[in-house]
Amino acid sequence: MRDLALIFGAALAAALCVGLLGALALRLLRGRSILVHVVVLLAMTVSAVVAGVAVIAEAMFLSPHDLEVVLITVSAAAVVSLAVGWLFGRRLAAAAVWAAQARERERRIEKGRRDLVAWVSHDLRTPLAGLRAMAEALEDRVVRDPETVDEYHRRIRVETDRMTRLVDDLFELSRINAGALRLSLSAVPLGDVVSDALASTAPLAAARRIRLVAAESGWPTVTASEPELARVVGNLLLNAVRYTPEDGTVRVDAGRDADTAWLAVADTCGGIPEADLPRLFDVAFRGEPARTPRPGNGGGEGSGGLGLAIVRGLIEAHGGRVDVQNITDGCRFVVRLPAAGT
């Protein structure tokens, strides 16, 4: 019994030494990946076994041949254990990372839903309250003179159009998020799409004395679905005009790099806070101060903060990407799409 206790004590001491070294290694590697920690833990366990066997074998005064056989046997088992542990450790680490990313994505989606409901509720409550007040005034004949009645009718139509656009944006966003968007791709001249978008935006720009400047040439042809591309360009131009101060400038140009075509919309909104740039395309996000509606900037006809989210969704559905960066006195949105003929 005394010999067994001595053997246990010697093996325990050897294993503790290895365990302390492993604990120190884990502390030094605490910022590394899950796979590294799994491999270190497995190596520490196997090394503790090997150290215990080696110490006991040496203490038992085995012959060199027998000691060599024991160590080879233990080493072979250690190699197999480490290989199997590394293989399954990779799978475990990948599963853990995927699960963490899935939870984080779910949290972001849930937060986006809550923000969307809050923004849409806010954007619907105001026009609905106004519509009800004007309808009651007309119904109760509180308003009688023809000019005011005509103005009420005009404002009812404007608010109805605004809510229609908001519902359309919600429907478009739901199609994008559900993966139900079906694109009919063809070769689309980007210059024609931009020309139509500029014509639609011109009245709002003229009312606010904003200059719309577009390149005269160099417009590439892209592989895209024309209705969705027109919506992207229209949303970018409308946002640029809304958030550019009066007497500002909105510039549109385009070009081609190898097999990729690009479209840029630059404004003079004064720039966007750097902290807001990564979230600018999130659903219902409105940063401060450049992208927040202000009186007189057309913000009353907004879309609940959905315009840029729709832009990103439509561009990604085309296999492209959209980026934004601050420039002198404003910001610049750049859309990249596959060029036609590539």
Short mmCIF file of N, CA, C and O in Angstrom, two decimals, residues 3-56:
data_model
loop_
_atom_site.label_atom_id
_atom_site.label_comp_id
_atom_site.label_asym_id
_atom_site.label_seq_id
_atom_site.Cartn_x
_atom_site.Cartn_y
_atom_site.Cartn_z
N ASP A 3 3.83 1.54 -1.28
CA ASP A 3 4.41 1.72 -2.60
C ASP A 3 3.41 2.37 -3.56
O ASP A 3 3.76 3.24 -4.37
N LEU A 4 2.15 1.94 -3.47
CA LEU A 4 1.12 2.55 -4.32
C LEU A 4 0.92 4.02 -4.01
O LEU A 4 0.72 4.84 -4.92
N ALA A 5 0.97 4.38 -2.73
CA ALA A 5 0.85 5.78 -2.35
C ALA A 5 2.00 6.60 -2.90
O ALA A 5 1.83 7.74 -3.38
N LEU A 6 3.23 6.04 -2.85
CA LEU A 6 4.39 6.74 -3.41
C LEU A 6 4.25 6.91 -4.93
O LEU A 6 4.58 7.96 -5.48
N ILE A 7 3.78 5.85 -5.59
CA ILE A 7 3.58 5.94 -7.04
C ILE A 7 2.55 7.02 -7.38
O ILE A 7 2.76 7.84 -8.28
N PHE A 8 1.45 7.01 -6.63
CA PHE A 8 0.41 8.02 -6.86
C PHE A 8 0.96 9.43 -6.61
O PHE A 8 0.70 10.35 -7.39
N GLY A 9 1.71 9.61 -5.55
CA GLY A 9 2.27 10.93 -5.24
C GLY A 9 3.22 11.41 -6.31
O GLY A 9 3.19 12.59 -6.71
N ALA A 10 4.08 10.51 -6.82
CA ALA A 10 5.04 10.91 -7.85
C ALA A 10 4.31 11.28 -9.15
O ALA A 10 4.62 12.29 -9.80
N ALA A 11 3.33 10.44 -9.54
CA ALA A 11 2.56 10.74 -10.76
C ALA A 11 1.79 12.04 -10.61
O ALA A 11 1.70 12.85 -11.55
N LEU A 12 1.21 12.26 -9.41
CA LEU A 12 0.45 13.49 -9.16
C LEU A 12 1.35 14.70 -9.24
O LEU A 12 0.97 15.74 -9.81
N ALA A 13 2.56 14.61 -8.69
CA ALA A 13 3.49 15.74 -8.74
C ALA A 13 3.87 16.09 -10.17
O ALA A 13 3.91 17.26 -10.57
N ALA A 14 4.15 15.03 -10.97
CA ALA A 14 4.50 15.29 -12.37
C ALA A 14 3.33 15.91 -13.13
O ALA A 14 3.50 16.86 -13.91
N ALA A 15 2.12 15.38 -12.88
CA ALA A 15 0.95 15.93 -13.56
C ALA A 15 0.67 17.36 -13.13
O ALA A 15 0.27 18.20 -13.94
N LEU A 16 0.88 17.68 -11.84
CA LEU A 16 0.67 19.06 -11.36
C LEU A 16 1.64 20.03 -12.02
O LEU A 16 1.26 21.17 -12.34
N CYS A 17 2.87 19.61 -12.20
CA CYS A 17 3.83 20.49 -12.87
C CYS A 17 3.37 20.83 -14.29
O CYS A 17 3.40 21.99 -14.72
N VAL A 18 2.93 19.77 -15.00
CA VAL A 18 2.43 20.01 -16.35
C VAL A 18 1.17 20.88 -16.31
O VAL A 18 0.99 21.78 -17.13
N GLY A 19 0.27 20.63 -15.33
CA GLY A 19 -0.95 21.42 -15.22
C GLY A 19 -0.68 22.89 -14.95
O GLY A 19 -1.35 23.77 -15.51
N LEU A 20 0.33 23.17 -14.11
CA LEU A 20 0.67 24.57 -13.83
C LEU A 20 1.21 25.26 -15.08
O LEU A 20 0.88 26.42 -15.35
N LEU A 21 2.04 24.53 -15.83
CA LEU A 21 2.54 25.12 -17.08
C LEU A 21 1.39 25.36 -18.06
O LEU A 21 1.34 26.39 -18.75
N GLY A 22 0.44 24.41 -18.12
CA GLY A 22 -0.71 24.59 -19.00
C GLY A 22 -1.58 25.76 -18.58
O GLY A 22 -2.08 26.52 -19.42
N ALA A 23 -1.79 25.92 -17.26
CA ALA A 23 -2.59 27.05 -16.78
C ALA A 23 -1.93 28.37 -17.12
O ALA A 23 -2.59 29.35 -17.50
N LEU A 24 -0.58 28.40 -17.00
CA LEU A 24 0.15 29.63 -17.37
C LEU A 24 -0.01 29.91 -18.86
O LEU A 24 -0.22 31.07 -19.26
N ALA A 25 0.08 28.84 -19.69
CA ALA A 25 -0.08 29.03 -21.13
C ALA A 25 -1.48 29.54 -21.46
O ALA A 25 -1.64 30.43 -22.30
N LEU A 26 -2.50 28.98 -20.80
CA LEU A 26 -3.87 29.44 -21.05
C LEU A 26 -4.06 30.90 -20.65
O LEU A 26 -4.79 31.65 -21.31
N ARG A 27 -3.40 31.30 -19.57
CA ARG A 27 -3.51 32.70 -19.14
C ARG A 27 -2.87 33.63 -20.15
O ARG A 27 -3.39 34.70 -20.46
N LEU A 28 -1.72 33.21 -20.69
CA LEU A 28 -1.03 34.05 -21.68
C LEU A 28 -1.80 34.09 -23.00
O LEU A 28 -1.69 35.06 -23.75
N LEU A 29 -2.57 33.03 -23.28
CA LEU A 29 -3.30 32.93 -24.54
C LEU A 29 -4.79 33.24 -24.38
O LEU A 29 -5.59 32.84 -25.24
N ARG A 30 -5.17 33.95 -23.31
CA ARG A 30 -6.59 34.15 -23.04
C ARG A 30 -7.31 34.96 -24.11
O ARG A 30 -8.52 34.94 -24.21
N GLY A 31 -6.55 35.70 -24.91
CA GLY A 31 -7.19 36.49 -25.96
C GLY A 31 -7.29 35.78 -27.29
O GLY A 31 -7.80 36.33 -28.26
N ARG A 32 -6.81 34.52 -27.35
CA ARG A 32 -6.81 33.79 -28.61
C ARG A 32 -8.14 33.08 -28.84
O ARG A 32 -9.06 33.17 -28.04
N SER A 33 -8.20 32.34 -29.95
CA SER A 33 -9.46 31.71 -30.36
C SER A 33 -9.81 30.51 -29.48
O SER A 33 -8.97 30.00 -28.72
N ILE A 34 -11.05 30.04 -29.64
CA ILE A 34 -11.50 28.87 -28.90
C ILE A 34 -10.68 27.64 -29.28
O ILE A 34 -10.34 26.81 -28.42
N LEU A 35 -10.33 27.49 -30.55
CA LEU A 35 -9.55 26.35 -31.00
C LEU A 35 -8.21 26.27 -30.29
O LEU A 35 -7.77 25.19 -29.89
N VAL A 36 -7.55 27.40 -30.12
CA VAL A 36 -6.26 27.42 -29.42
C VAL A 36 -6.43 26.93 -27.99
O VAL A 36 -5.62 26.12 -27.49
N HIS A 37 -7.46 27.40 -27.31
CA HIS A 37 -7.69 26.96 -25.93
C HIS A 37 -7.99 25.46 -25.85
O HIS A 37 -7.50 24.77 -24.95
N VAL A 38 -8.79 24.95 -26.82
CA VAL A 38 -9.09 23.52 -26.82
C VAL A 38 -7.82 22.70 -27.02
O VAL A 38 -7.59 21.69 -26.34
N VAL A 39 -6.98 23.12 -27.97
CA VAL A 39 -5.74 22.38 -28.25
C VAL A 39 -4.81 22.42 -27.05
O VAL A 39 -4.19 21.41 -26.68
N VAL A 40 -4.69 23.59 -26.38
CA VAL A 40 -3.82 23.69 -25.21
C VAL A 40 -4.33 22.79 -24.08
O VAL A 40 -3.55 22.10 -23.41
N LEU A 41 -5.65 22.80 -23.86
CA LEU A 41 -6.22 21.93 -22.82
C LEU A 41 -5.96 20.46 -23.11
O LEU A 41 -5.59 19.68 -22.22
N LEU A 42 -6.13 20.07 -24.37
CA LEU A 42 -5.90 18.68 -24.73
C LEU A 42 -4.43 18.31 -24.59
O LEU A 42 -4.09 17.24 -24.06
N ALA A 43 -3.55 19.21 -25.06
CA ALA A 43 -2.12 18.94 -24.93
C ALA A 43 -1.70 18.86 -23.47
O ALA A 43 -0.85 18.03 -23.10
N MET A 44 -2.29 19.70 -22.63
CA MET A 44 -1.97 19.67 -21.21
C MET A 44 -2.39 18.33 -20.59
O MET A 44 -1.65 17.73 -19.81
N THR A 45 -3.58 17.84 -20.96
CA THR A 45 -4.06 16.57 -20.41
C THR A 45 -3.18 15.41 -20.84
O THR A 45 -2.76 14.57 -20.02
N VAL A 46 -2.87 15.34 -22.13
CA VAL A 46 -2.04 14.26 -22.65
C VAL A 46 -0.63 14.34 -22.06
O VAL A 46 -0.03 13.32 -21.67
N SER A 47 -0.10 15.54 -21.97
CA SER A 47 1.26 15.71 -21.42
C SER A 47 1.31 15.31 -19.96
O SER A 47 2.33 14.75 -19.49
N ALA A 48 0.23 15.57 -19.21
CA ALA A 48 0.20 15.16 -17.80
C ALA A 48 0.26 13.64 -17.69
O ALA A 48 0.96 13.08 -16.82
N VAL A 49 -0.47 12.94 -18.56
CA VAL A 49 -0.42 11.48 -18.56
C VAL A 49 0.98 10.98 -18.91
O VAL A 49 1.53 10.09 -18.26
N VAL A 50 1.56 11.54 -19.97
CA VAL A 50 2.90 11.12 -20.40
C VAL A 50 3.93 11.39 -19.30
O VAL A 50 4.79 10.54 -19.01
N ALA A 51 3.83 12.56 -18.67
CA ALA A 51 4.79 12.88 -17.60
C ALA A 51 4.65 11.93 -16.43
O ALA A 51 5.65 11.46 -15.86
N GLY A 52 3.41 11.63 -16.04
CA GLY A 52 3.19 10.69 -14.94
C GLY A 52 3.75 9.32 -15.24
O GLY A 52 4.43 8.69 -14.40
N VAL A 53 3.50 8.80 -16.44
CA VAL A 53 4.01 7.48 -16.82
C VAL A 53 5.53 7.47 -16.87
O VAL A 53 6.20 6.52 -16.41
N ALA A 54 6.09 8.56 -17.45
CA ALA A 54 7.55 8.62 -17.55
C ALA A 54 8.21 8.67 -16.19
O ALA A 54 9.23 7.98 -15.94
N VAL A 55 7.68 9.42 -15.26
CA VAL A 55 8.26 9.52 -13.92
C VAL A 55 8.17 8.18 -13.20
O VAL A 55 9.14 7.71 -12.58
N ILE A 56 7.04 7.51 -13.27
CA ILE A 56 6.87 6.23 -12.59
C ILE A 56 7.75 5.16 -13.24
O ILE A 56 8.37 4.33 -12.56
#
